[in-house]
Amino acid sequence: MEENQLISAIEHHYRIEITHLQKLFLGADLQATVFKVQTCERDYFLKVKKGKFLDQGAFYTNYLHELGVAHIIAPVKTYEGRLDVKLKEMTLFLYPFIKAENGFSRR
């Protein structure tokens, strides 16, 4: 998928204005590509998965977050209130970007 198509879809569904999109080479999900999305207000973490499906992880993290469970990072909801965006043969999930070490990079 073209970068400009991703940017257009994110801007439309999340009502944010992207200043920069950077592909990141990290993560444990081999079926996903991840990006850092920068806006004037804040940064986001974008997960692009191949295929159209319901990600149970996104559903449960959102559920726990809404219950007030601390330290849960839930997906950002779209303007329409959805947890994901279906785009062609891709599913997009947007999260707050947290600059920190992850469990896969620790030694």
CSV table of N, CA, C and O in Angstrom, one decimal:
chain,number,residue,atom,x,y,z
A,1,MET,N,0.8,-1.2,0.0
A,1,MET,CA,0.0,0.0,0.0
A,1,MET,C,0.9,1.2,0.0
A,1,MET,O,1.9,1.3,0.7
A,2,GLU,N,0.5,2.2,-0.7
A,2,GLU,CA,1.2,3.4,-0.9
A,2,GLU,C,1.1,4.3,0.4
A,2,GLU,O,0.1,4.3,1.1
A,3,GLU,N,2.2,5.0,0.7
A,3,GLU,CA,2.3,5.8,1.9
A,3,GLU,C,1.2,6.9,1.9
A,3,GLU,O,0.5,7.1,2.9
A,4,ASN,N,1.0,7.5,0.8
A,4,ASN,CA,0.0,8.5,0.7
A,4,ASN,C,-1.5,8.0,0.9
A,4,ASN,O,-2.3,8.7,1.4
A,5,GLN,N,-1.7,6.7,0.6
A,5,GLN,CA,-3.0,6.1,0.8
A,5,GLN,C,-3.2,5.9,2.3
A,5,GLN,O,-4.3,6.1,2.8
A,6,LEU,N,-2.2,5.5,3.0
A,6,LEU,CA,-2.2,5.3,4.4
A,6,LEU,C,-2.5,6.6,5.1
A,6,LEU,O,-3.4,6.7,6.0
A,7,ILE,N,-1.8,7.6,4.8
A,7,ILE,CA,-1.9,9.0,5.4
A,7,ILE,C,-3.4,9.5,5.1
A,7,ILE,O,-4.0,9.9,6.1
A,8,SER,N,-3.8,9.3,3.9
A,8,SER,CA,-5.2,9.8,3.6
A,8,SER,C,-6.2,9.1,4.4
A,8,SER,O,-7.2,9.7,5.0
A,9,ALA,N,-6.1,7.8,4.6
A,9,ALA,CA,-7.1,7.0,5.4
A,9,ALA,C,-7.0,7.4,6.8
A,9,ALA,O,-8.1,7.5,7.5
A,10,ILE,N,-5.8,7.5,7.4
A,10,ILE,CA,-5.7,7.9,8.8
A,10,ILE,C,-6.3,9.2,9.0
A,10,ILE,O,-7.0,9.4,10.0
A,11,GLU,N,-5.9,10.2,8.2
A,11,GLU,CA,-6.4,11.6,8.4
A,11,GLU,C,-8.0,11.6,8.3
A,11,GLU,O,-8.6,12.3,9.1
A,12,HIS,N,-8.5,10.8,7.4
A,12,HIS,CA,-10.0,10.8,7.2
A,12,HIS,C,-10.7,10.2,8.4
A,12,HIS,O,-11.6,10.7,9.0
A,13,HIS,N,-10.2,9.0,8.8
A,13,HIS,CA,-10.9,8.2,9.8
A,13,HIS,C,-10.7,8.7,11.3
A,13,HIS,O,-11.5,8.5,12.1
A,14,TYR,N,-9.5,9.3,11.5
A,14,TYR,CA,-9.2,9.8,12.8
A,14,TYR,C,-9.2,11.3,13.0
A,14,TYR,O,-9.0,11.8,14.1
A,15,ARG,N,-9.4,12.0,11.9
A,15,ARG,CA,-9.5,13.4,11.9
A,15,ARG,C,-8.3,14.1,12.5
A,15,ARG,O,-8.4,15.0,13.4
A,16,ILE,N,-7.1,13.6,12.1
A,16,ILE,CA,-5.9,14.2,12.5
A,16,ILE,C,-5.1,14.6,11.3
A,16,ILE,O,-5.3,14.1,10.2
A,17,GLU,N,-4.2,15.5,11.4
A,17,GLU,CA,-3.4,16.0,10.3
A,17,GLU,C,-1.9,15.5,10.5
A,17,GLU,O,-1.3,15.9,11.5
A,18,ILE,N,-1.5,14.6,9.7
A,18,ILE,CA,-0.2,14.0,9.8
A,18,ILE,C,0.9,14.9,9.2
A,18,ILE,O,0.8,15.3,8.1
A,19,THR,N,2.0,15.0,10.0
A,19,THR,CA,3.1,15.8,9.5
A,19,THR,C,4.2,14.9,9.0
A,19,THR,O,5.0,15.3,8.2
A,20,HIS,N,4.3,13.6,9.5
A,20,HIS,CA,5.3,12.7,9.1
A,20,HIS,C,4.9,11.3,9.4
A,20,HIS,O,4.3,11.0,10.5
A,21,LEU,N,5.2,10.3,8.5
A,21,LEU,CA,4.9,8.9,8.7
A,21,LEU,C,6.2,8.2,8.5
A,21,LEU,O,6.9,8.3,7.5
A,22,GLN,N,6.7,7.4,9.6
A,22,GLN,CA,8.0,6.8,9.6
A,22,GLN,C,7.8,5.3,9.8
A,22,GLN,O,7.2,4.9,10.8
A,23,LYS,N,8.2,4.4,8.9
A,23,LYS,CA,8.1,3.0,9.0
A,23,LYS,C,9.1,2.6,10.1
A,23,LYS,O,10.3,3.0,10.1
A,24,LEU,N,8.7,1.7,11.0
A,24,LEU,CA,9.5,1.2,12.1
A,24,LEU,C,9.8,-0.3,11.8
A,24,LEU,O,8.9,-1.0,11.4
A,25,PHE,N,11.0,-0.7,12.1
A,25,PHE,CA,11.4,-2.1,11.9
A,25,PHE,C,11.5,-2.8,13.3
A,25,PHE,O,12.6,-3.0,13.8
A,26,LEU,N,10.3,-3.1,13.8
A,26,LEU,CA,10.3,-3.7,15.1
A,26,LEU,C,8.9,-4.4,15.3
A,26,LEU,O,8.1,-4.3,14.4
A,27,GLY,N,8.8,-5.1,16.4
A,27,GLY,CA,7.5,-5.8,16.7
A,27,GLY,C,7.6,-7.3,16.5
A,27,GLY,O,8.5,-7.8,15.8
A,28,ALA,N,6.7,-8.0,17.2
A,28,ALA,CA,6.7,-9.5,17.1
A,28,ALA,C,5.7,-10.0,16.2
A,28,ALA,O,5.7,-11.2,15.9
A,29,ASP,N,4.8,-9.2,15.7
A,29,ASP,CA,3.7,-9.7,14.8
A,29,ASP,C,4.3,-9.7,13.4
A,29,ASP,O,4.4,-8.7,12.7
A,30,LEU,N,4.5,-10.9,12.9
A,30,LEU,CA,5.1,-11.0,11.5
A,30,LEU,C,4.1,-10.7,10.4
A,30,LEU,O,4.5,-10.5,9.3
A,31,GLN,N,2.8,-10.6,10.8
A,31,GLN,CA,1.8,-10.2,9.8
A,31,GLN,C,1.5,-8.7,9.8
A,31,GLN,O,0.5,-8.3,9.2
A,32,ALA,N,2.3,-8.0,10.5
A,32,ALA,CA,2.0,-6.5,10.6
A,32,ALA,C,3.2,-5.7,10.3
A,32,ALA,O,4.4,-6.1,10.4
A,33,THR,N,2.9,-4.5,9.8
A,33,THR,CA,3.9,-3.5,9.6
A,33,THR,C,3.6,-2.3,10.5
A,33,THR,O,2.4,-2.0,10.6
A,34,VAL,N,4.6,-1.7,11.1
A,34,VAL,CA,4.3,-0.7,12.1
A,34,VAL,C,4.9,0.7,11.7
A,34,VAL,O,6.0,0.7,11.0
A,35,PHE,N,4.3,1.7,12.1
A,35,PHE,CA,4.8,3.1,11.7
A,35,PHE,C,4.7,4.0,12.9
A,35,PHE,O,3.8,3.8,13.8
A,36,LYS,N,5.5,5.0,12.9
A,36,LYS,CA,5.3,6.1,13.9
A,36,LYS,C,4.6,7.2,13.1
A,36,LYS,O,5.1,7.6,12.0
A,37,VAL,N,3.5,7.7,13.6
A,37,VAL,CA,2.7,8.7,12.9
A,37,VAL,C,2.9,10.0,13.8
A,37,VAL,O,2.6,10.0,15.0
A,38,GLN,N,3.4,11.1,13.1
A,38,GLN,CA,3.6,12.3,13.8
A,38,GLN,C,2.6,13.4,13.4
A,38,GLN,O,2.3,13.5,12.2
A,39,THR,N,2.0,14.1,14.4
A,39,THR,CA,1.2,15.2,14.1
A,39,THR,C,1.7,16.4,14.9
A,39,THR,O,2.7,16.2,15.7
A,40,CYS,N,1.1,17.6,14.8
A,40,CYS,CA,1.6,18.7,15.5
A,40,CYS,C,1.3,18.5,17.0
A,40,CYS,O,2.0,19.1,17.9
A,41,GLU,N,0.2,17.8,17.3
A,41,GLU,CA,-0.2,17.7,18.7
A,41,GLU,C,0.5,16.5,19.5
A,41,GLU,O,0.8,16.7,20.6
A,42,ARG,N,0.6,15.4,18.8
A,42,ARG,CA,1.2,14.2,19.5
A,42,ARG,C,1.6,13.2,18.4
A,42,ARG,O,1.4,13.3,17.3
A,43,ASP,N,2.3,12.1,18.9
A,43,ASP,CA,2.7,11.0,18.1
A,43,ASP,C,1.8,9.8,18.3
A,43,ASP,O,1.3,9.6,19.4
A,44,TYR,N,1.7,9.0,17.3
A,44,TYR,CA,0.9,7.7,17.4
A,44,TYR,C,1.7,6.6,16.9
A,44,TYR,O,2.7,6.7,16.1
A,45,PHE,N,1.3,5.4,17.2
A,45,PHE,CA,1.9,4.1,16.8
A,45,PHE,C,0.8,3.5,15.9
A,45,PHE,O,-0.3,3.2,16.3
A,46,LEU,N,1.1,3.2,14.6
A,46,LEU,CA,0.2,2.6,13.7
A,46,LEU,C,0.6,1.2,13.4
A,46,LEU,O,1.7,0.9,13.0
A,47,LYS,N,-0.4,0.3,13.5
A,47,LYS,CA,-0.2,-1.1,13.2
A,47,LYS,C,-1.0,-1.4,12.0
A,47,LYS,O,-2.2,-1.2,12.0
A,48,VAL,N,-0.4,-1.9,10.9
A,48,VAL,CA,-1.1,-2.3,9.7
A,48,VAL,C,-1.0,-3.8,9.5
A,48,VAL,O,0.1,-4.3,9.3
A,49,LYS,N,-2.1,-4.5,9.6
A,49,LYS,CA,-2.1,-5.9,9.5
A,49,LYS,C,-2.7,-6.3,8.1
A,49,LYS,O,-3.7,-5.7,7.7
A,50,LYS,N,-2.2,-7.4,7.6
A,50,LYS,CA,-2.7,-7.9,6.3
A,50,LYS,C,-4.0,-8.6,6.6
A,50,LYS,O,-4.1,-9.4,7.5
A,51,GLY,N,-5.0,-8.4,5.8
A,51,GLY,CA,-6.3,-9.0,5.9
A,51,GLY,C,-7.3,-8.2,6.7
A,51,GLY,O,-7.0,-7.2,7.3
A,52,LYS,N,-8.6,-8.6,6.6
A,52,LYS,CA,-9.7,-7.9,7.3
A,52,LYS,C,-10.2,-8.9,8.4
A,52,LYS,O,-10.6,-10.0,8.1
A,53,PHE,N,-10.1,-8.4,9.6
A,53,PHE,CA,-10.5,-9.3,10.7
A,53,PHE,C,-10.8,-8.4,11.9
A,53,PHE,O,-10.4,-7.3,12.0
A,54,LEU,N,-11.3,-9.1,12.9
A,54,LEU,CA,-11.5,-8.4,14.2
A,54,LEU,C,-10.4,-8.8,15.1
A,54,LEU,O,-10.2,-10.0,15.4
A,55,ASP,N,-9.6,-7.9,15.6
A,55,ASP,CA,-8.4,-8.2,16.4
A,55,ASP,C,-9.0,-8.2,17.9
A,55,ASP,O,-9.3,-7.2,18.5
A,56,GLN,N,-9.0,-9.4,18.4
A,56,GLN,CA,-9.5,-9.6,19.8
A,56,GLN,C,-8.6,-8.9,20.8
A,56,GLN,O,-9.1,-8.4,21.8
A,57,GLY,N,-7.3,-8.8,20.5
A,57,GLY,CA,-6.5,-8.0,21.4
A,57,GLY,C,-6.9,-6.6,21.5
A,57,GLY,O,-6.9,-6.0,22.6
A,58,ALA,N,-7.2,-5.9,20.4
A,58,ALA,CA,-7.7,-4.5,20.4
A,58,ALA,C,-9.0,-4.4,21.2
A,58,ALA,O,-9.2,-3.5,22.0
A,59,PHE,N,-9.9,-5.4,21.0
A,59,PHE,CA,-11.2,-5.4,21.7
A,59,PHE,C,-11.0,-5.5,23.2
A,59,PHE,O,-11.5,-4.7,24.0
A,60,TYR,N,-10.1,-6.4,23.6
A,60,TYR,CA,-9.9,-6.6,25.1
A,60,TYR,C,-9.2,-5.5,25.8
A,60,TYR,O,-9.5,-5.1,26.9
A,61,THR,N,-8.1,-5.0,25.1
A,61,THR,CA,-7.4,-3.9,25.7
A,61,THR,C,-8.3,-2.7,25.8
A,61,THR,O,-8.2,-1.9,26.8
A,62,ASN,N,-9.2,-2.4,24.8
A,62,ASN,CA,-10.1,-1.3,24.9
A,62,ASN,C,-11.1,-1.5,26.1
A,62,ASN,O,-11.4,-0.6,26.8
A,63,TYR,N,-11.6,-2.8,26.2
A,63,TYR,CA,-12.5,-3.1,27.3
A,63,TYR,C,-11.9,-2.9,28.7
A,63,TYR,O,-12.5,-2.2,29.5
A,64,LEU,N,-10.7,-3.3,28.8
A,64,LEU,CA,-10.0,-3.2,30.1
A,64,LEU,C,-9.7,-1.7,30.4
A,64,LEU,O,-9.8,-1.2,31.5
A,65,HIS,N,-9.3,-1.0,29.3
A,65,HIS,CA,-9.0,0.5,29.5
A,65,HIS,C,-10.3,1.2,29.9
A,65,HIS,O,-10.2,2.1,30.8
A,66,GLU,N,-11.4,0.9,29.3
A,66,GLU,CA,-12.7,1.5,29.7
A,66,GLU,C,-13.1,1.2,31.1
A,66,GLU,O,-13.8,2.0,31.7
A,67,LEU,N,-12.7,0.0,31.6
A,67,LEU,CA,-13.0,-0.3,33.0
A,67,LEU,C,-12.1,0.4,34.0
A,67,LEU,O,-12.3,0.3,35.2
A,68,GLY,N,-11.0,1.1,33.4
A,68,GLY,CA,-10.2,1.8,34.3
A,68,GLY,C,-8.9,1.1,34.7
A,68,GLY,O,-8.2,1.5,35.6
A,69,VAL,N,-8.6,0.0,34.1
A,69,VAL,CA,-7.4,-0.8,34.4
A,69,VAL,C,-6.2,0.0,34.0
A,69,VAL,O,-6.0,0.4,32.9
A,70,ALA,N,-5.3,0.3,35.0
A,70,ALA,CA,-4.1,1.1,34.8
A,70,ALA,C,-3.1,0.4,33.9
A,70,ALA,O,-3.1,-0.9,33.8
A,71,HIS,N,-2.4,1.1,33.1
A,71,HIS,CA,-1.3,0.7,32.3
A,71,HIS,C,-1.7,-0.1,31.1
A,71,HIS,O,-0.9,-0.9,30.5
A,72,ILE,N,-3.0,0.0,30.7
A,72,ILE,CA,-3.5,-0.6,29.5
A,72,ILE,C,-3.4,0.4,28.4
A,72,ILE,O,-3.9,1.5,28.5
A,73,ILE,N,-2.8,0.0,27.2
A,73,ILE,CA,-2.7,0.9,26.1
A,73,ILE,C,-3.8,0.5,25.1
A,73,ILE,O,-3.6,-0.5,24.4
A,74,ALA,N,-4.9,1.2,25.0
A,74,ALA,CA,-6.0,0.8,24.1
A,74,ALA,C,-5.8,1.5,22.8
A,74,ALA,O,-5.2,2.6,22.7
A,75,PRO,N,-6.4,1.0,21.7
A,75,PRO,CA,-6.3,1.7,20.5
A,75,PRO,C,-7.1,3.0,20.5
A,75,PRO,O,-8.1,3.1,21.3
A,76,VAL,N,-6.7,3.9,19.7
A,76,VAL,CA,-7.4,5.2,19.6
A,76,VAL,C,-8.6,4.9,18.7
A,76,VAL,O,-8.5,4.2,17.7
A,77,LYS,N,-9.8,5.4,19.2
A,77,LYS,CA,-11.0,5.1,18.4
A,77,LYS,C,-11.0,6.1,17.2
A,77,LYS,O,-10.6,7.2,17.3
A,78,THR,N,-11.6,5.6,16.1
A,78,THR,CA,-11.8,6.5,14.9
A,78,THR,C,-12.8,7.5,15.2
A,78,THR,O,-13.5,7.5,16.3
A,79,TYR,N,-13.0,8.5,14.3
A,79,TYR,CA,-14.0,9.5,14.4
A,79,TYR,C,-15.4,8.9,14.6
A,79,TYR,O,-16.3,9.4,15.2
A,80,GLU,N,-15.6,7.7,13.9
A,80,GLU,CA,-16.8,7.0,14.0
A,80,GLU,C,-17.0,6.1,15.2
A,80,GLU,O,-18.0,5.4,15.4
A,81,GLY,N,-16.0,6.0,16.0
A,81,GLY,CA,-16.0,5.2,17.3
A,81,GLY,C,-15.5,3.8,17.1
A,81,GLY,O,-15.7,3.0,18.0
A,82,ARG,N,-14.9,3.5,16.0
A,82,ARG,CA,-14.4,2.1,15.8
A,82,ARG,C,-13.0,2.0,16.3
A,82,ARG,O,-12.3,2.9,16.5
A,83,LEU,N,-12.6,0.7,16.6
A,83,LEU,CA,-11.3,0.4,17.1
A,83,LEU,C,-10.3,0.2,15.9
A,83,LEU,O,-9.1,0.1,16.2
A,84,ASP,N,-10.8,0.1,14.7
A,84,ASP,CA,-9.9,-0.2,13.6
A,84,ASP,C,-10.4,0.4,12.3
A,84,ASP,O,-11.6,0.9,12.3
A,85,VAL,N,-9.6,0.4,11.3
A,85,VAL,CA,-10.1,0.9,9.9
A,85,VAL,C,-9.8,-0.3,9.0
A,85,VAL,O,-8.6,-0.8,8.9
A,86,LYS,N,-10.8,-0.7,8.2
A,86,LYS,CA,-10.6,-1.7,7.1
A,86,LYS,C,-10.3,-0.9,5.9
A,86,LYS,O,-11.1,0.0,5.5
A,87,LEU,N,-9.2,-1.2,5.2
A,87,LEU,CA,-8.8,-0.5,4.0
A,87,LEU,C,-8.2,-1.5,3.0
A,87,LEU,O,-7.1,-2.1,3.3
A,88,LYS,N,-8.9,-1.7,2.0
A,88,LYS,CA,-8.6,-2.7,1.0
A,88,LYS,C,-8.4,-4.1,1.7
A,88,LYS,O,-9.2,-4.5,2.4
A,89,GLU,N,-7.2,-4.6,1.6
A,89,GLU,CA,-6.9,-5.9,2.2
A,89,GLU,C,-6.1,-5.7,3.5
A,89,GLU,O,-5.3,-6.6,3.9
A,90,MET,N,-6.3,-4.6,4.2
A,90,MET,CA,-5.5,-4.2,5.4
A,90,MET,C,-6.5,-3.8,6.5
A,90,MET,O,-7.5,-3.3,6.2
A,91,THR,N,-6.0,-4.0,7.7
A,91,THR,CA,-6.7,-3.5,8.9
A,91,THR,C,-5.7,-2.6,9.6
A,91,THR,O,-4.6,-3.0,9.9
A,92,LEU,N,-6.1,-1.4,9.9
A,92,LEU,CA,-5.3,-0.4,10.6
A,92,LEU,C,-5.7,-0.2,12.0
A,92,LEU,O,-6.9,-0.1,12.3
A,93,PHE,N,-4.7,-0.2,12.9
A,93,PHE,CA,-5.0,0.1,14.4
A,93,PHE,C,-4.0,1.3,14.8
A,93,PHE,O,-2.8,1.2,14.5
A,94,LEU,N,-4.6,2.3,15.4
A,94,LEU,CA,-3.8,3.4,15.8
A,94,LEU,C,-3.8,3.5,17.4
A,94,LEU,O,-4.8,3.3,18.0
A,95,TYR,N,-2.6,3.6,17.9
A,95,TYR,CA,-2.4,3.7,19.4
A,95,TYR,C,-1.6,4.9,19.7
A,95,TYR,O,-0.9,5.5,18.9
A,96,PRO,N,-1.7,5.4,21.0
A,96,PRO,CA,-0.8,6.4,21.4
A,96,PRO,C,0.7,5.9,21.3
A,96,PRO,O,0.9,4.7,21.5
A,97,PHE,N,1.6,6.8,20.9
A,97,PHE,CA,3.0,6.4,20.8
A,97,PHE,C,3.6,6.6,22.2
A,97,PHE,O,3.6,7.7,22.8
A,98,ILE,N,4.2,5.6,22.7
A,98,ILE,CA,4.9,5.6,23.9
A,98,ILE,C,6.4,5.4,23.7
A,98,ILE,O,6.8,4.3,23.2
A,99,LYS,N,7.2,6.3,24.0
A,99,LYS,CA,8.7,6.2,23.7
A,99,LYS,C,9.2,5.5,25.0
A,99,LYS,O,9.4,6.1,26.0
A,100,ALA,N,9.5,4.2,24.8
A,100,ALA,CA,10.0,3.4,25.9
A,100,ALA,C,10.6,2.1,25.3
A,100,ALA,O,10.3,1.7,24.2
A,101,GLU,N,11.3,1.4,26.1
A,101,GLU,CA,11.9,0.1,25.7
A,101,GLU,C,10.8,-0.9,25.8
A,101,GLU,O,9.9,-0.9,26.7
A,102,ASN,N,10.8,-1.9,24.9
A,102,ASN,CA,9.8,-2.9,24.9
A,102,ASN,C,10.4,-4.3,25.3
A,102,ASN,O,11.6,-4.4,25.4
A,103,GLY,N,9.6,-5.2,25.6
A,103,GLY,CA,10.1,-6.5,26.1
A,103,GLY,C,10.9,-7.3,25.1
A,103,GLY,O,11.7,-8.1,25.5
A,104,PHE,N,10.7,-7.0,23.8
A,104,PHE,CA,11.5,-7.7,22.8
A,104,PHE,C,12.9,-7.2,22.6
A,104,PHE,O,13.7,-7.9,22.1
A,105,SER,N,13.1,-5.9,22.9
A,105,SER,CA,14.4,-5.3,22.7
A,105,SER,C,15.3,-5.4,24.0
A,105,SER,O,16.5,-5.1,23.9
A,106,ARG,N,14.7,-5.8,25.1
A,106,ARG,CA,15.5,-6.0,26.3
A,106,ARG,C,16.4,-7.2,26.2
A,106,ARG,O,16.0,-8.2,25.7
A,107,ARG,N,17.5,-7.1,26.8
A,107,ARG,CA,18.4,-8.2,26.8
A,107,ARG,C,18.6,-8.7,28.3
A,107,ARG,O,18.6,-8.0,29.2
